[in-house]
mmCIF file of C-alpha atoms in Angstrom:
data_model
loop_
_atom_site.group_PDB
_atom_site.id
_atom_site.type_symbol
_atom_site.label_atom_id
_atom_site.label_comp_id
_atom_site.label_asym_id
_atom_site.label_seq_id
_atom_site.Cartn_x
_atom_site.Cartn_y
_atom_site.Cartn_z
ATOM 1 C CA MET A 1 230.924 62.544 10.882
ATOM 2 C CA ASP A 2 230.882 58.721 10.946
ATOM 3 C CA ARG A 3 232.661 56.701 13.553
ATOM 4 C CA ILE A 4 234.238 53.431 12.373
ATOM 5 C CA PRO A 5 235.266 51.031 15.135
ATOM 6 C CA LEU A 6 238.693 49.467 14.545
ATOM 7 C CA GLU A 7 239.609 47.509 17.694
ATOM 8 C CA LYS A 8 243.090 46.415 16.756
ATOM 9 C CA LYS A 9 246.514 46.735 18.302
ATOM 10 C CA VAL A 10 248.576 49.791 17.428
ATOM 11 C CA LEU A 11 251.545 47.452 17.101
ATOM 12 C CA SER A 12 249.680 44.799 15.098
ATOM 13 C CA GLU A 13 252.250 45.114 12.304
ATOM 14 C CA ASN A 14 255.068 44.375 14.774
ATOM 15 C CA ASP A 15 253.032 41.520 16.261
ATOM 16 C CA ARG A 16 252.533 40.023 12.793
ATOM 17 C CA VAL A 17 256.288 39.984 12.113
ATOM 18 C CA ALA A 18 256.936 38.635 15.647
ATOM 19 C CA ALA A 19 254.469 35.792 15.066
ATOM 20 C CA ARG A 20 256.277 34.931 11.837
ATOM 21 C CA LEU A 21 259.618 34.873 13.692
ATOM 22 C CA ARG A 22 258.149 32.746 16.496
ATOM 23 C CA ASP A 23 256.939 30.186 13.935
ATOM 24 C CA ARG A 24 260.394 30.047 12.353
ATOM 25 C CA PHE A 25 262.073 29.607 15.755
ATOM 26 C CA ARG A 26 259.658 26.798 16.643
ATOM 27 C CA GLU A 27 260.103 25.119 13.315
ATOM 28 C CA HIS A 28 263.861 24.935 13.930
ATOM 29 C CA GLY A 29 263.549 24.155 17.653
ATOM 30 C CA ILE A 30 265.323 27.383 18.593
ATOM 31 C CA LEU A 31 264.938 28.829 22.069
ATOM 32 C CA CYS A 32 264.849 32.609 21.628
ATOM 33 C CA LEU A 33 265.339 34.730 24.750
ATOM 34 C CA ASN A 34 264.844 38.497 24.933
ATOM 35 C CA LEU A 35 267.121 39.970 27.612
ATOM 36 C CA ILE A 36 266.001 43.342 28.967
ATOM 37 C CA SER A 37 267.420 45.675 31.631
ATOM 38 C CA SER A 38 268.392 49.274 32.292
ATOM 39 C CA PRO A 39 271.718 50.423 30.843
ATOM 40 C CA GLY A 40 274.631 49.099 32.879
ATOM 41 C CA ALA A 41 272.812 46.283 34.680
ATOM 42 C CA GLY A 42 275.211 43.772 33.139
ATOM 43 C CA LYS A 43 273.465 42.221 30.115
ATOM 44 C CA THR A 44 276.580 42.072 27.952
ATOM 45 C CA THR A 45 278.782 40.803 30.788
ATOM 46 C CA LEU A 46 276.247 38.089 31.630
ATOM 47 C CA LEU A 47 276.207 37.073 27.966
ATOM 48 C CA GLU A 48 280.022 37.021 27.806
ATOM 49 C CA LEU A 49 280.142 34.678 30.790
ATOM 50 C CA THR A 50 277.314 32.585 29.352
ATOM 51 C CA LEU A 51 279.044 32.142 25.989
ATOM 52 C CA GLY A 52 282.337 31.459 27.780
ATOM 53 C CA ARG A 53 280.750 28.557 29.661
ATOM 54 C CA LEU A 54 279.149 26.894 26.653
ATOM 55 C CA PRO A 55 280.950 24.101 24.806
ATOM 56 C CA LYS A 56 282.513 25.138 21.486
ATOM 57 C CA GLU A 57 280.046 23.009 19.555
ATOM 58 C CA ALA A 58 277.027 24.729 21.135
ATOM 59 C CA ARG A 59 274.629 26.006 18.488
ATOM 60 C CA VAL A 60 274.093 29.476 19.870
ATOM 61 C CA ALA A 61 273.987 33.000 18.447
ATOM 62 C CA VAL A 62 273.424 36.469 19.863
ATOM 63 C CA LEU A 63 271.906 39.668 18.560
ATOM 64 C CA THR A 64 272.665 42.784 20.506
ATOM 65 C CA GLY A 65 270.830 46.083 20.245
ATOM 66 C CA ASP A 66 272.235 49.511 20.944
ATOM 67 C CA ILE A 67 271.469 53.031 19.845
ATOM 68 C CA GLN A 68 275.034 53.495 18.603
ATOM 69 C CA THR A 69 278.335 51.535 18.287
ATOM 70 C CA ASP A 70 279.027 47.860 17.681
ATOM 71 C CA ASN A 71 281.092 47.541 20.880
ATOM 72 C CA ASP A 72 278.848 44.853 22.341
ATOM 73 C CA ALA A 73 278.863 42.642 19.249
ATOM 74 C CA ARG A 74 282.662 42.885 19.180
ATOM 75 C CA ARG A 75 282.833 41.882 22.855
ATOM 76 C CA LEU A 76 280.539 38.929 22.215
ATOM 77 C CA ALA A 77 282.108 37.780 18.930
ATOM 78 C CA ARG A 78 285.352 36.865 20.756
ATOM 79 C CA PHE A 79 283.732 33.633 21.955
ATOM 80 C CA GLY A 80 283.509 32.188 18.461
ATOM 81 C CA PHE A 81 279.715 32.130 18.186
ATOM 82 C CA PRO A 82 277.778 34.241 15.671
ATOM 83 C CA ALA A 83 277.137 37.697 17.149
ATOM 84 C CA ARG A 84 275.563 40.583 15.328
ATOM 85 C CA GLN A 85 274.918 44.160 16.349
ATOM 86 C CA ILE A 86 271.620 45.863 15.628
ATOM 87 C CA THR A 87 272.201 49.607 15.734
ATOM 88 C CA THR A 88 268.841 51.288 16.163
ATOM 89 C CA GLY A 89 270.096 54.784 15.310
ATOM 90 C CA GLY A 90 268.089 56.462 18.054
ATOM 91 C CA ALA A 91 265.276 54.031 18.813
ATOM 92 C CA CYS A 92 265.166 52.991 22.465
ATOM 93 C CA HIS A 93 264.059 49.400 21.776
ATOM 94 C CA LEU A 94 264.338 46.609 19.226
ATOM 95 C CA ASP A 95 261.323 45.729 17.127
ATOM 96 C CA ALA A 96 260.486 42.500 15.311
ATOM 97 C CA ARG A 97 261.404 43.880 11.899
ATOM 98 C CA MET A 98 264.938 44.746 13.051
ATOM 99 C CA VAL A 99 265.346 41.191 14.333
ATOM 100 C CA GLU A 100 264.000 39.706 11.110
ATOM 101 C CA ARG A 101 266.393 41.824 9.049
ATOM 102 C CA ALA A 102 269.358 40.901 11.251
ATOM 103 C CA LEU A 103 268.591 37.189 10.824
ATOM 104 C CA ALA A 104 268.018 37.384 7.070
ATOM 105 C CA ASP A 105 271.237 35.627 6.014
ATOM 106 C CA TRP A 106 271.645 33.298 9.004
ATOM 107 C CA GLN A 107 271.010 29.572 8.674
ATOM 108 C CA LEU A 108 268.473 29.056 11.440
ATOM 109 C CA GLU A 109 268.652 25.283 11.112
ATOM 110 C CA ASN A 110 272.142 25.527 12.630
ATOM 111 C CA LEU A 111 270.876 27.071 15.883
ATOM 112 C CA ASP A 112 269.397 25.816 19.160
ATOM 113 C CA LEU A 113 269.609 29.058 21.131
ATOM 114 C CA LEU A 114 269.304 32.705 20.124
ATOM 115 C CA ILE A 115 269.764 35.350 22.779
ATOM 116 C CA ILE A 116 268.664 38.876 21.934
ATOM 117 C CA GLU A 117 270.156 41.591 24.100
ATOM 118 C CA ASN A 118 267.711 44.472 23.921
ATOM 119 C CA VAL A 119 268.570 48.170 24.133
ATOM 120 C CA GLY A 120 269.152 49.173 27.775
ATOM 121 C CA ASN A 121 265.736 50.433 28.870
ATOM 122 C CA LEU A 122 263.067 49.088 31.232
ATOM 123 C CA VAL A 123 260.096 50.775 29.534
ATOM 124 C CA CYS A 124 259.961 50.658 25.739
ATOM 125 C CA PRO A 125 261.214 47.101 25.068
ATOM 126 C CA SER A 126 258.276 45.750 27.068
ATOM 127 C CA SER A 127 255.853 46.832 24.293
ATOM 128 C CA TYR A 128 257.602 45.052 21.417
ATOM 129 C CA ASP A 129 257.240 41.326 20.871
ATOM 130 C CA LEU A 130 260.347 40.001 19.105
ATOM 131 C CA GLY A 131 259.042 36.462 18.641
ATOM 132 C CA GLU A 132 260.922 35.299 21.731
ATOM 133 C CA ALA A 133 259.903 32.293 23.829
ATOM 134 C CA ALA A 134 260.553 34.292 26.994
ATOM 135 C CA LYS A 135 261.501 37.744 28.126
ATOM 136 C CA ILE A 136 264.099 37.898 30.888
ATOM 137 C CA VAL A 137 264.579 40.995 33.009
ATOM 138 C CA LEU A 138 267.948 41.667 34.585
ATOM 139 C CA LEU A 139 268.104 43.941 37.622
ATOM 140 C CA SER A 140 271.384 44.847 39.287
ATOM 141 C CA VAL A 141 271.674 45.392 42.996
ATOM 142 C CA PRO A 142 272.855 49.056 42.847
ATOM 143 C CA GLU A 143 269.659 50.023 41.004
ATOM 144 C CA GLY A 144 267.529 49.495 44.098
ATOM 145 C CA GLU A 145 264.890 46.997 45.129
ATOM 146 C CA ASP A 146 261.897 49.128 44.133
ATOM 147 C CA LYS A 147 262.382 48.760 40.347
ATOM 148 C CA PRO A 148 259.570 46.163 39.993
ATOM 149 C CA LEU A 149 257.132 48.687 41.482
ATOM 150 C CA LYS A 150 258.405 51.541 39.315
ATOM 151 C CA TYR A 151 258.463 49.567 36.045
ATOM 152 C CA PRO A 152 255.740 46.948 36.550
ATOM 153 C CA ALA A 153 255.095 46.166 32.870
ATOM 154 C CA ILE A 154 258.452 44.551 32.202
ATOM 155 C CA PHE A 155 258.300 42.532 35.438
ATOM 156 C CA LEU A 156 254.790 41.337 34.560
ATOM 157 C CA LYS A 157 255.833 40.228 31.102
ATOM 158 C CA SER A 158 259.144 38.567 32.003
ATOM 159 C CA GLU A 159 259.301 34.904 32.898
ATOM 160 C CA LEU A 160 262.551 35.210 34.814
ATOM 161 C CA LEU A 161 264.153 37.895 36.964
ATOM 162 C CA VAL A 162 267.933 37.742 37.198
ATOM 163 C CA LEU A 163 269.243 39.751 40.141
ATOM 164 C CA ASN A 164 272.793 40.627 39.160
ATOM 165 C CA LYS A 165 275.841 42.039 40.978
ATOM 166 C CA ILE A 166 274.975 40.296 44.249
ATOM 167 C CA ASP A 167 278.663 40.588 45.185
ATOM 168 C CA LEU A 168 277.872 44.288 45.857
ATOM 169 C CA LEU A 169 275.232 43.510 48.496
ATOM 170 C CA PRO A 170 277.565 44.340 51.433
ATOM 171 C CA TYR A 171 278.240 47.818 49.989
ATOM 172 C CA VAL A 172 274.787 49.070 48.970
ATOM 173 C CA SER A 173 271.471 49.338 50.744
ATOM 174 C CA PHE A 174 269.594 46.726 48.761
ATOM 175 C CA ASP A 175 267.092 44.570 50.589
ATOM 176 C CA MET A 176 267.077 41.243 48.738
ATOM 177 C CA ALA A 177 263.993 39.917 50.515
ATOM 178 C CA ARG A 178 262.046 43.044 49.624
ATOM 179 C CA ALA A 179 263.248 42.947 46.011
ATOM 180 C CA ARG A 180 261.923 39.386 45.672
ATOM 181 C CA GLU A 181 258.717 40.351 47.429
ATOM 182 C CA HIS A 182 258.179 43.354 45.111
ATOM 183 C CA ALA A 183 258.803 41.255 42.005
ATOM 184 C CA ARG A 184 256.393 38.531 43.152
ATOM 185 C CA SER A 185 253.763 41.103 44.154
ATOM 186 C CA ILE A 186 253.756 42.227 40.515
ATOM 187 C CA HIS A 187 254.184 38.749 39.023
ATOM 188 C CA PRO A 188 253.383 35.967 41.527
ATOM 189 C CA GLY A 189 254.786 33.088 39.460
ATOM 190 C CA MET A 190 258.003 34.837 38.481
ATOM 191 C CA GLU A 191 261.179 32.779 38.621
ATOM 192 C CA ILE A 192 264.107 34.539 40.296
ATOM 193 C CA LEU A 193 267.840 33.839 40.102
ATOM 194 C CA GLU A 194 270.617 35.628 41.987
ATOM 195 C CA VAL A 195 273.929 35.953 40.178
ATOM 196 C CA SER A 196 277.239 37.731 40.298
ATOM 197 C CA CYS A 197 279.170 38.052 37.064
ATOM 198 C CA THR A 198 282.217 39.072 39.137
ATOM 199 C CA THR A 199 282.400 36.019 41.444
ATOM 200 C CA GLY A 200 280.549 33.605 39.165
ATOM 201 C CA GLU A 201 277.999 32.821 41.862
ATOM 202 C CA GLY A 202 274.656 31.670 40.458
ATOM 203 C CA LEU A 203 275.917 31.272 36.893
ATOM 204 C CA ASP A 204 275.513 27.483 36.957
ATOM 205 C CA GLN A 205 271.852 27.914 37.889
ATOM 206 C CA TRP A 206 271.457 30.450 35.064
ATOM 207 C CA ILE A 207 272.913 28.042 32.477
ATOM 208 C CA GLN A 208 270.700 25.280 33.923
ATOM 209 C CA TRP A 209 267.653 27.551 33.575
ATOM 210 C CA ILE A 210 268.408 28.122 29.878
ATOM 211 C CA LYS A 211 268.837 24.370 29.278
ATOM 212 C CA LYS A 212 265.619 23.537 31.091
ATOM 213 C CA ARG A 213 263.730 26.279 29.216
ATOM 214 C CA GLY A 214 264.996 24.874 25.914
ATOM 215 C CA GLU A 215 263.705 21.421 26.851
ATOM 216 C CA ILE A 216 260.287 22.863 27.759
ATOM 217 C CA LEU A 217 260.133 24.674 24.422
ATOM 218 C CA ARG A 218 261.041 21.589 22.420
ATOM 219 C CA ALA A 219 258.506 19.480 24.317
ATOM 220 C CA GLU A 220 255.807 22.069 23.567
ATOM 221 C CA THR A 221 256.843 22.265 19.923
ATOM 222 C CA ALA A 222 256.654 18.491 19.508
ATOM 223 C CA LYS A 223 252.989 18.670 20.542
ATOM 224 C CA LEU A 224 252.058 21.274 17.938
ATOM 225 C CA PRO A 225 250.311 19.516 15.068
ATOM 226 C CA THR A 226 251.609 21.814 12.321
ATOM 227 C CA LEU A 227 255.205 21.979 13.500
ATOM 228 C CA GLY A 228 255.836 18.727 15.349
ATOM 229 C CA ARG A 229 257.910 16.161 13.565
ATOM 230 C CA MET B 1 260.591 57.561 24.961
ATOM 231 C CA HIS B 2 259.204 55.445 22.117
ATOM 232 C CA GLU B 3 256.121 57.592 21.621
ATOM 233 C CA LEU B 4 257.338 58.757 18.210
ATOM 234 C CA SER B 5 257.514 55.137 17.005
ATOM 235 C CA ILE B 6 254.035 54.547 18.413
ATOM 236 C CA ALA B 7 252.705 57.724 16.741
ATOM 237 C CA SER B 8 254.228 56.592 13.476
ATOM 238 C CA ALA B 9 252.596 53.128 13.828
ATOM 239 C CA ILE B 10 249.227 54.841 14.443
ATOM 240 C CA LEU B 11 249.645 56.964 11.308
ATOM 241 C CA ASP B 12 250.593 53.913 9.221
ATOM 242 C CA ALA B 13 247.472 52.129 10.437
ATOM 243 C CA VAL B 14 245.249 55.155 9.706
ATOM 244 C CA ARG B 15 246.694 55.422 6.212
ATOM 245 C CA LYS B 16 246.052 51.721 5.599
ATOM 246 C CA GLU B 17 242.441 52.064 6.750
ATOM 247 C CA ALA B 18 241.971 55.231 4.663
ATOM 248 C CA GLU B 19 243.176 53.410 1.549
ATOM 249 C CA LYS B 20 240.394 50.859 2.035
ATOM 250 C CA ARG B 21 237.820 53.659 1.963
ATOM 251 C CA PRO B 22 238.409 55.830 -1.106
ATOM 252 C CA GLY B 23 236.656 59.197 -1.019
ATOM 253 C CA VAL B 24 236.469 59.524 2.761
ATOM 254 C CA ARG B 25 238.589 61.857 4.872
ATOM 255 C CA VAL B 26 239.777 60.685 8.261
ATOM 256 C CA ARG B 27 239.319 63.491 10.783
ATOM 257 C CA LYS B 28 240.099 61.778 14.028
ATOM 258 C CA VAL B 29 241.679 58.593 15.335
ATOM 259 C CA GLY B 30 240.852 57.237 18.773
ATOM 260 C CA VAL B 31 243.388 55.174 20.717
ATOM 261 C CA ARG B 32 243.276 53.422 24.062
ATOM 262 C CA ILE B 33 246.437 53.606 26.160
ATOM 263 C CA GLY B 34 246.845 51.475 29.278
ATOM 264 C CA ALA B 35 248.806 52.592 32.304
ATOM 265 C CA LEU B 36 251.192 49.652 31.777
ATOM 266 C CA SER B 37 251.750 50.232 28.077
ATOM 267 C CA GLY B 38 254.819 52.369 28.726
ATOM 268 C CA VAL B 39 253.359 55.154 26.597
ATOM 269 C CA GLU B 40 253.033 58.664 27.969
ATOM 270 C CA PRO B 41 249.837 60.225 26.511
ATOM 271 C CA GLU B 42 251.237 63.760 26.451
ATOM 272 C CA ALA B 43 254.402 62.726 24.627
ATOM 273 C CA LEU B 44 252.317 60.664 22.213
ATOM 274 C CA SER B 45 250.066 63.658 21.386
ATOM 275 C CA PHE B 46 253.108 65.831 20.837
ATOM 276 C CA GLY B 47 254.838 63.294 18.595
ATOM 277 C CA PHE B 48 251.631 62.595 16.678
ATOM 278 C CA GLY B 49 251.069 66.311 16.003
ATOM 279 C CA ALA B 50 254.616 66.723 14.758
ATOM 280 C CA LEU B 51 254.404 63.690 12.449
ATOM 281 C CA VAL B 52 251.026 64.470 10.932
ATOM 282 C CA GLN B 53 251.789 68.096 10.120
ATOM 283 C CA GLY B 54 252.152 68.740 6.408
ATOM 284 C CA THR B 55 251.183 65.200 5.344
ATOM 285 C CA ASP B 56 248.188 64.077 3.278
ATOM 286 C CA LEU B 57 246.375 63.245 6.537
ATOM 287 C CA ASP B 58 246.734 66.753 8.037
ATOM 288 C CA PRO B 59 244.528 67.861 9.843
ATOM 289 C CA LEU B 60 243.982 64.690 11.851
ATOM 290 C CA ALA B 61 243.040 64.745 15.522
ATOM 291 C CA LEU B 62 244.163 62.160 18.065
ATOM 292 C CA GLU B 63 241.916 61.264 20.970
ATOM 293 C CA ILE B 64 243.496 59.263 23.771
ATOM 294 C CA GLU B 65 241.501 57.262 26.262
ATOM 295 C CA SER B 66 243.691 56.390 29.260
ATOM 296 C CA VAL B 67 242.961 53.016 30.834
ATOM 297 C CA PRO B 68 243.960 52.328 34.446
ATOM 298 C CA TRP B 69 245.826 49.221 35.525
ATOM 299 C CA ARG B 70 243.213 46.742 36.771
ATOM 300 C CA GLN B 71 243.594 43.413 38.542
ATOM 301 C CA ARG B 72 241.004 40.731 39.236
ATOM 302 C CA CYS B 73 240.643 38.452 42.229
ATOM 303 C CA PRO B 74 238.959 35.291 40.911
ATOM 304 C CA PRO B 75 237.680 33.914 44.271
ATOM 305 C CA CYS B 76 236.044 37.250 45.143
ATOM 306 C CA ASP B 77 235.081 37.897 41.518
ATOM 307 C CA LEU B 78 236.282 41.435 42.097
ATOM 308 C CA THR B 79 238.052 43.720 39.624
ATOM 309 C CA PHE B 80 239.861 46.718 41.065
ATOM 310 C CA ASP B 81 242.127 49.587 39.980
ATOM 311 C CA VAL B 82 245.717 49.224 41.110
ATOM 312 C CA LYS B 83 246.901 52.179 43.121
ATOM 313 C CA ASP B 84 249.777 52.515 45.552
ATOM 314 C CA GLU B 85 248.513 49.711 47.806
ATOM 315 C CA GLY B 86 249.837 47.063 45.430
ATOM 316 C CA LEU B 87 248.160 44.144 43.735
ATOM 317 C CA ALA B 88 246.602 42.300 46.649
ATOM 318 C CA CYS B 89 242.826 41.955 46.619
ATOM 319 C CA PRO B 90 241.269 44.809 48.631
ATOM 320 C CA ARG B 91 238.573 42.421 49.909
ATOM 321 C CA CYS B 92 240.355 39.191 50.876
ATOM 322 C CA ALA B 93 243.988 40.451 50.798
ATOM 323 C CA ARG B 94 245.248 37.472 48.773
ATOM 324 C CA PRO B 95 248.328 38.574 46.795
ATOM 325 C CA GLU B 96 247.743 36.415 43.682
ATOM 326 C CA THR B 97 245.459 38.501 41.515
ATOM 327 C CA LEU B 98 245.346 38.488 37.709
ATOM 328 C CA MET B 99 245.839 41.354 35.309
ATOM 329 C CA ALA B 100 242.491 42.506 33.961
ATOM 330 C CA GLY B 101 243.549 45.567 31.999
ATOM 331 C CA GLY B 102 246.128 48.287 31.650
ATOM 332 C CA ASP B 103 248.433 47.016 28.905
ATOM 333 C CA GLU B 104 246.215 48.337 26.089
ATOM 334 C CA LEU B 105 247.834 50.002 23.126
ATOM 335 C CA ASP B 106 244.835 49.831 20.841
ATOM 336 C CA LEU B 107 243.387 51.624 17.868
ATOM 337 C CA ALA B 108 239.779 52.089 18.943
ATOM 338 C CA TYR B 109 238.068 53.983 16.115
ATOM 339 C CA LEU B 110 238.293 56.418 13.210
ATOM 340 C CA GLU B 111 236.019 59.380 12.588
ATOM 341 C CA VAL B 112 235.564 59.996 8.888
ATOM 342 C CA GLU B 113 233.773 62.413 6.555
ATOM 343 C CA GLU B 114 232.470 61.477 3.126
#
């Protein structure tokens, strides 16, 4: 029996498609964000409030992944921006090919911001690159402050932690200082925002973060010899 | 819970490699799975077995090498396995250590017969 070394990624096919998407996003100056959380942490509500705060002329679109139903896309389409559901039919995560297919007939030159709402799950989505500029993990207060320790991969790979439902802090035993400490013990440079989609607290900072991140991306893109214009 | 998708990606890759080598039979595929990869080795073996059964690749064995989560402390030049104590350096206690392994989801090798 001969042994042939391979030394490649199991998901190299996904990574290849993701790299192609990332190039297209850069070429059009699009900030693509991959929003990940457990089910019920408030991804769709945060997106509703985000879209509701953007000016009508904002060049933004959302893709939203779920195992079944197009409820989320219908919720998000009310704001007048392009919103499309990706129904995975059982898969617990989005992969790059699903994103590429969903974007097939969209005019990317008309976009500055694409937010992808992943399937609610803190494990599987962390393995799949979607071509995003940044992963964002959303953690809601009722879930408990030990989530970064239980699901370290997604906290390591996410640039930003959004702590949601902070209006519930008086009613649940959630230690905010410890939550921040746990997240930074896993990912020392992690940015952290505290928001409440019920009271609106922290939403201005969240919108500011997106704007700033878009500027960083476009500054980086301008420096790339093949893509800069 | 995405082990079936991972198993299916492994089989696709094996098939692609097999096509490059006409006349050989792939008997085993070796993969390396890190503790942070989100993949449960037992579930992966189960899903792999179910997918391979009855296909042109059957019988094909899967060997999984589990890789622990490792961090490195640059000032101490020390690499250590992460256990329950967290990510701080066990020598100097500084909290800012760097990931040095554990997110592997790699195809390591094939074993083939002529």
